[in-house]
């Protein structure tokens, strides 16, 4: 328990930033109308690409016995990749709707 408290006290600025990012993300996403959701997928794809690169860097810098960092990094890579691929699939289907039918 003492290790957790010392880690929290050493990284309290980072914890505040993550909490503020969560609230800001909820506010921004909550205010996007449904009509604009699909065109914004390309921006989300770029953001998740950055998440994937960040997760790979975290996994590369983590010690080999730090299973929490390795597990969370792997999970971030998998979920970010699924989100990027899904975003491209949705965007492709949306663009197919605007092509002229033969």
JSON list of C-alpha atoms in Angstrom, two decimals:
[
{"chain": "A", "resi": 1, "resn": "UNK", "atom": "CA", "xyz": [0.00, 0.00, 0.00]},
{"chain": "A", "resi": 2, "resn": "UNK", "atom": "CA", "xyz": [2.88, 2.33, 0.80]},
{"chain": "A", "resi": 3, "resn": "UNK", "atom": "CA", "xyz": [4.36, 1.78, -2.68]},
{"chain": "A", "resi": 4, "resn": "UNK", "atom": "CA", "xyz": [1.11, 2.80, -4.33]},
{"chain": "A", "resi": 5, "resn": "UNK", "atom": "CA", "xyz": [0.81, 5.96, -2.25]},
{"chain": "A", "resi": 6, "resn": "UNK", "atom": "CA", "xyz": [4.42, 6.95, -2.92]},
{"chain": "A", "resi": 7, "resn": "UNK", "atom": "CA", "xyz": [3.90, 6.37, -6.67]},
{"chain": "A", "resi": 8, "resn": "UNK", "atom": "CA", "xyz": [0.73, 8.50, -6.61]},
{"chain": "A", "resi": 9, "resn": "UNK", "atom": "CA", "xyz": [2.47, 11.31, -4.75]},
{"chain": "A", "resi": 10, "resn": "UNK", "atom": "CA", "xyz": [5.40, 11.19, -7.18]},
{"chain": "A", "resi": 11, "resn": "UNK", "atom": "CA", "xyz": [3.15, 11.28, -10.27]},
{"chain": "A", "resi": 12, "resn": "UNK", "atom": "CA", "xyz": [0.19, 13.38, -9.15]},
{"chain": "A", "resi": 13, "resn": "UNK", "atom": "CA", "xyz": [0.56, 15.87, -12.04]},
{"chain": "A", "resi": 14, "resn": "UNK", "atom": "CA", "xyz": [0.30, 13.05, -14.58]},
{"chain": "A", "resi": 15, "resn": "UNK", "atom": "CA", "xyz": [-2.78, 11.67, -12.82]},
{"chain": "A", "resi": 16, "resn": "UNK", "atom": "CA", "xyz": [-4.45, 15.10, -12.91]},
{"chain": "A", "resi": 17, "resn": "UNK", "atom": "CA", "xyz": [-3.72, 15.42, -16.64]},
{"chain": "A", "resi": 18, "resn": "UNK", "atom": "CA", "xyz": [-5.20, 11.98, -17.37]},
{"chain": "A", "resi": 19, "resn": "UNK", "atom": "CA", "xyz": [-8.35, 12.78, -15.39]},
{"chain": "A", "resi": 20, "resn": "UNK", "atom": "CA", "xyz": [-8.76, 16.12, -17.17]},
{"chain": "A", "resi": 21, "resn": "UNK", "atom": "CA", "xyz": [-8.23, 14.39, -20.54]},
{"chain": "A", "resi": 22, "resn": "UNK", "atom": "CA", "xyz": [-11.00, 11.94, -19.72]},
{"chain": "A", "resi": 23, "resn": "UNK", "atom": "CA", "xyz": [-13.47, 14.72, -18.86]},
{"chain": "A", "resi": 24, "resn": "UNK", "atom": "CA", "xyz": [-12.46, 16.77, -21.91]},
{"chain": "A", "resi": 25, "resn": "UNK", "atom": "CA", "xyz": [-12.85, 13.75, -24.19]},
{"chain": "A", "resi": 26, "resn": "UNK", "atom": "CA", "xyz": [-16.31, 13.04, -22.83]},
{"chain": "A", "resi": 27, "resn": "UNK", "atom": "CA", "xyz": [-17.36, 16.66, -23.34]},
{"chain": "A", "resi": 28, "resn": "UNK", "atom": "CA", "xyz": [-15.99, 16.88, -26.90]},
{"chain": "A", "resi": 29, "resn": "UNK", "atom": "CA", "xyz": [-17.41, 13.54, -28.06]},
{"chain": "A", "resi": 30, "resn": "UNK", "atom": "CA", "xyz": [-20.74, 14.18, -26.37]},
{"chain": "A", "resi": 31, "resn": "UNK", "atom": "CA", "xyz": [-21.26, 17.41, -28.29]},
{"chain": "A", "resi": 32, "resn": "UNK", "atom": "CA", "xyz": [-20.60, 16.00, -31.78]},
{"chain": "A", "resi": 33, "resn": "UNK", "atom": "CA", "xyz": [-23.82, 15.64, -33.79]},
{"chain": "A", "resi": 34, "resn": "UNK", "atom": "CA", "xyz": [-24.52, 12.26, -35.34]},
{"chain": "A", "resi": 35, "resn": "UNK", "atom": "CA", "xyz": [-24.27, 13.77, -38.86]},
{"chain": "A", "resi": 36, "resn": "UNK", "atom": "CA", "xyz": [-20.63, 14.73, -38.28]},
{"chain": "A", "resi": 37, "resn": "UNK", "atom": "CA", "xyz": [-19.59, 11.50, -36.58]},
{"chain": "A", "resi": 38, "resn": "UNK", "atom": "CA", "xyz": [-18.51, 9.58, -39.69]},
{"chain": "A", "resi": 39, "resn": "UNK", "atom": "CA", "xyz": [-16.50, 12.41, -41.31]},
{"chain": "A", "resi": 40, "resn": "UNK", "atom": "CA", "xyz": [-14.59, 12.78, -38.04]},
{"chain": "A", "resi": 41, "resn": "UNK", "atom": "CA", "xyz": [-13.47, 9.14, -38.22]},
{"chain": "A", "resi": 42, "resn": "UNK", "atom": "CA", "xyz": [-10.37, 10.13, -40.21]},
{"chain": "A", "resi": 43, "resn": "UNK", "atom": "CA", "xyz": [-9.28, 12.34, -37.32]},
{"chain": "A", "resi": 44, "resn": "UNK", "atom": "CA", "xyz": [-9.95, 9.53, -34.88]},
{"chain": "A", "resi": 45, "resn": "UNK", "atom": "CA", "xyz": [-7.87, 7.20, -37.06]},
{"chain": "A", "resi": 46, "resn": "UNK", "atom": "CA", "xyz": [-4.95, 9.61, -36.84]},
{"chain": "A", "resi": 47, "resn": "UNK", "atom": "CA", "xyz": [-5.31, 9.90, -33.07]},
{"chain": "A", "resi": 48, "resn": "UNK", "atom": "CA", "xyz": [-5.41, 6.12, -32.65]},
{"chain": "A", "resi": 49, "resn": "UNK", "atom": "CA", "xyz": [-2.36, 5.82, -34.86]},
{"chain": "A", "resi": 50, "resn": "UNK", "atom": "CA", "xyz": [-0.55, 8.00, -32.32]},
{"chain": "A", "resi": 51, "resn": "UNK", "atom": "CA", "xyz": [-1.90, 5.78, -29.52]},
{"chain": "A", "resi": 52, "resn": "UNK", "atom": "CA", "xyz": [-0.47, 2.72, -31.26]},
{"chain": "A", "resi": 53, "resn": "UNK", "atom": "CA", "xyz": [2.96, 4.34, -31.66]},
{"chain": "A", "resi": 54, "resn": "UNK", "atom": "CA", "xyz": [2.91, 5.49, -28.02]},
{"chain": "A", "resi": 55, "resn": "UNK", "atom": "CA", "xyz": [1.98, 2.00, -26.82]},
{"chain": "A", "resi": 56, "resn": "UNK", "atom": "CA", "xyz": [4.81, 0.48, -28.85]},
{"chain": "A", "resi": 57, "resn": "UNK", "atom": "CA", "xyz": [7.25, 2.98, -27.31]},
{"chain": "A", "resi": 58, "resn": "UNK", "atom": "CA", "xyz": [5.97, 2.18, -23.79]},
{"chain": "A", "resi": 59, "resn": "UNK", "atom": "CA", "xyz": [6.37, -1.53, -24.41]},
{"chain": "A", "resi": 60, "resn": "UNK", "atom": "CA", "xyz": [9.88, -0.98, -25.78]},
{"chain": "A", "resi": 61, "resn": "UNK", "atom": "CA", "xyz": [10.97, 1.07, -22.76]},
{"chain": "A", "resi": 62, "resn": "UNK", "atom": "CA", "xyz": [9.34, -1.21, -20.16]},
{"chain": "A", "resi": 63, "resn": "UNK", "atom": "CA", "xyz": [11.47, -3.61, -18.19]},
{"chain": "A", "resi": 64, "resn": "UNK", "atom": "CA", "xyz": [11.04, -7.27, -19.06]},
{"chain": "A", "resi": 65, "resn": "UNK", "atom": "CA", "xyz": [9.54, -8.08, -15.64]},
{"chain": "A", "resi": 66, "resn": "UNK", "atom": "CA", "xyz": [7.03, -5.19, -15.68]},
{"chain": "A", "resi": 67, "resn": "UNK", "atom": "CA", "xyz": [4.02, -7.21, -16.76]},
{"chain": "A", "resi": 68, "resn": "UNK", "atom": "CA", "xyz": [1.54, -4.40, -16.12]},
{"chain": "A", "resi": 69, "resn": "UNK", "atom": "CA", "xyz": [3.23, -2.03, -18.59]},
{"chain": "A", "resi": 70, "resn": "UNK", "atom": "CA", "xyz": [3.70, -4.79, -21.14]},
{"chain": "A", "resi": 71, "resn": "UNK", "atom": "CA", "xyz": [0.10, -5.99, -20.80]},
{"chain": "A", "resi": 72, "resn": "UNK", "atom": "CA", "xyz": [-1.40, -2.50, -21.00]},
{"chain": "A", "resi": 73, "resn": "UNK", "atom": "CA", "xyz": [0.85, -1.63, -23.94]},
{"chain": "A", "resi": 74, "resn": "UNK", "atom": "CA", "xyz": [-0.18, -4.78, -25.79]},
{"chain": "A", "resi": 75, "resn": "UNK", "atom": "CA", "xyz": [-3.85, -4.10, -25.05]},
{"chain": "A", "resi": 76, "resn": "UNK", "atom": "CA", "xyz": [-3.47, -0.51, -26.30]},
{"chain": "A", "resi": 77, "resn": "UNK", "atom": "CA", "xyz": [-1.85, -1.74, -29.52]},
{"chain": "A", "resi": 78, "resn": "UNK", "atom": "CA", "xyz": [-4.59, -4.30, -30.15]},
{"chain": "A", "resi": 79, "resn": "UNK", "atom": "CA", "xyz": [-7.50, -1.96, -29.35]},
{"chain": "A", "resi": 80, "resn": "UNK", "atom": "CA", "xyz": [-5.95, 0.96, -31.24]},
{"chain": "A", "resi": 81, "resn": "UNK", "atom": "CA", "xyz": [-5.37, -1.22, -34.29]},
{"chain": "A", "resi": 82, "resn": "UNK", "atom": "CA", "xyz": [-8.95, -2.50, -34.19]},
{"chain": "A", "resi": 83, "resn": "UNK", "atom": "CA", "xyz": [-10.22, 1.06, -33.95]},
{"chain": "A", "resi": 84, "resn": "UNK", "atom": "CA", "xyz": [-8.07, 2.27, -36.86]},
{"chain": "A", "resi": 85, "resn": "UNK", "atom": "CA", "xyz": [-9.10, -0.63, -39.10]},
{"chain": "A", "resi": 86, "resn": "UNK", "atom": "CA", "xyz": [-12.76, -0.24, -38.14]},
{"chain": "A", "resi": 87, "resn": "UNK", "atom": "CA", "xyz": [-12.58, 3.49, -38.82]},
{"chain": "A", "resi": 88, "resn": "UNK", "atom": "CA", "xyz": [-11.17, 2.91, -42.28]},
{"chain": "A", "resi": 89, "resn": "UNK", "atom": "CA", "xyz": [-13.88, 0.32, -43.02]},
{"chain": "A", "resi": 90, "resn": "UNK", "atom": "CA", "xyz": [-16.64, 2.72, -41.94]},
{"chain": "A", "resi": 91, "resn": "UNK", "atom": "CA", "xyz": [-15.09, 5.59, -43.92]},
{"chain": "A", "resi": 92, "resn": "UNK", "atom": "CA", "xyz": [-14.77, 3.41, -47.02]},
{"chain": "A", "resi": 93, "resn": "UNK", "atom": "CA", "xyz": [-18.42, 2.34, -46.76]},
{"chain": "A", "resi": 94, "resn": "UNK", "atom": "CA", "xyz": [-19.46, 5.98, -46.34]},
{"chain": "A", "resi": 95, "resn": "UNK", "atom": "CA", "xyz": [-17.51, 7.02, -49.44]},
{"chain": "A", "resi": 96, "resn": "UNK", "atom": "CA", "xyz": [-19.10, 4.17, -51.42]},
{"chain": "A", "resi": 97, "resn": "UNK", "atom": "CA", "xyz": [-22.48, 5.81, -50.83]},
{"chain": "A", "resi": 98, "resn": "UNK", "atom": "CA", "xyz": [-21.40, 8.91, -52.78]},
{"chain": "A", "resi": 99, "resn": "UNK", "atom": "CA", "xyz": [-20.22, 7.05, -55.91]},
{"chain": "A", "resi": 100, "resn": "UNK", "atom": "CA", "xyz": [-22.52, 6.98, -58.90]},
{"chain": "A", "resi": 101, "resn": "UNK", "atom": "CA", "xyz": [-24.20, 3.65, -59.51]},
{"chain": "A", "resi": 102, "resn": "UNK", "atom": "CA", "xyz": [-23.79, 2.07, -62.92]}
]
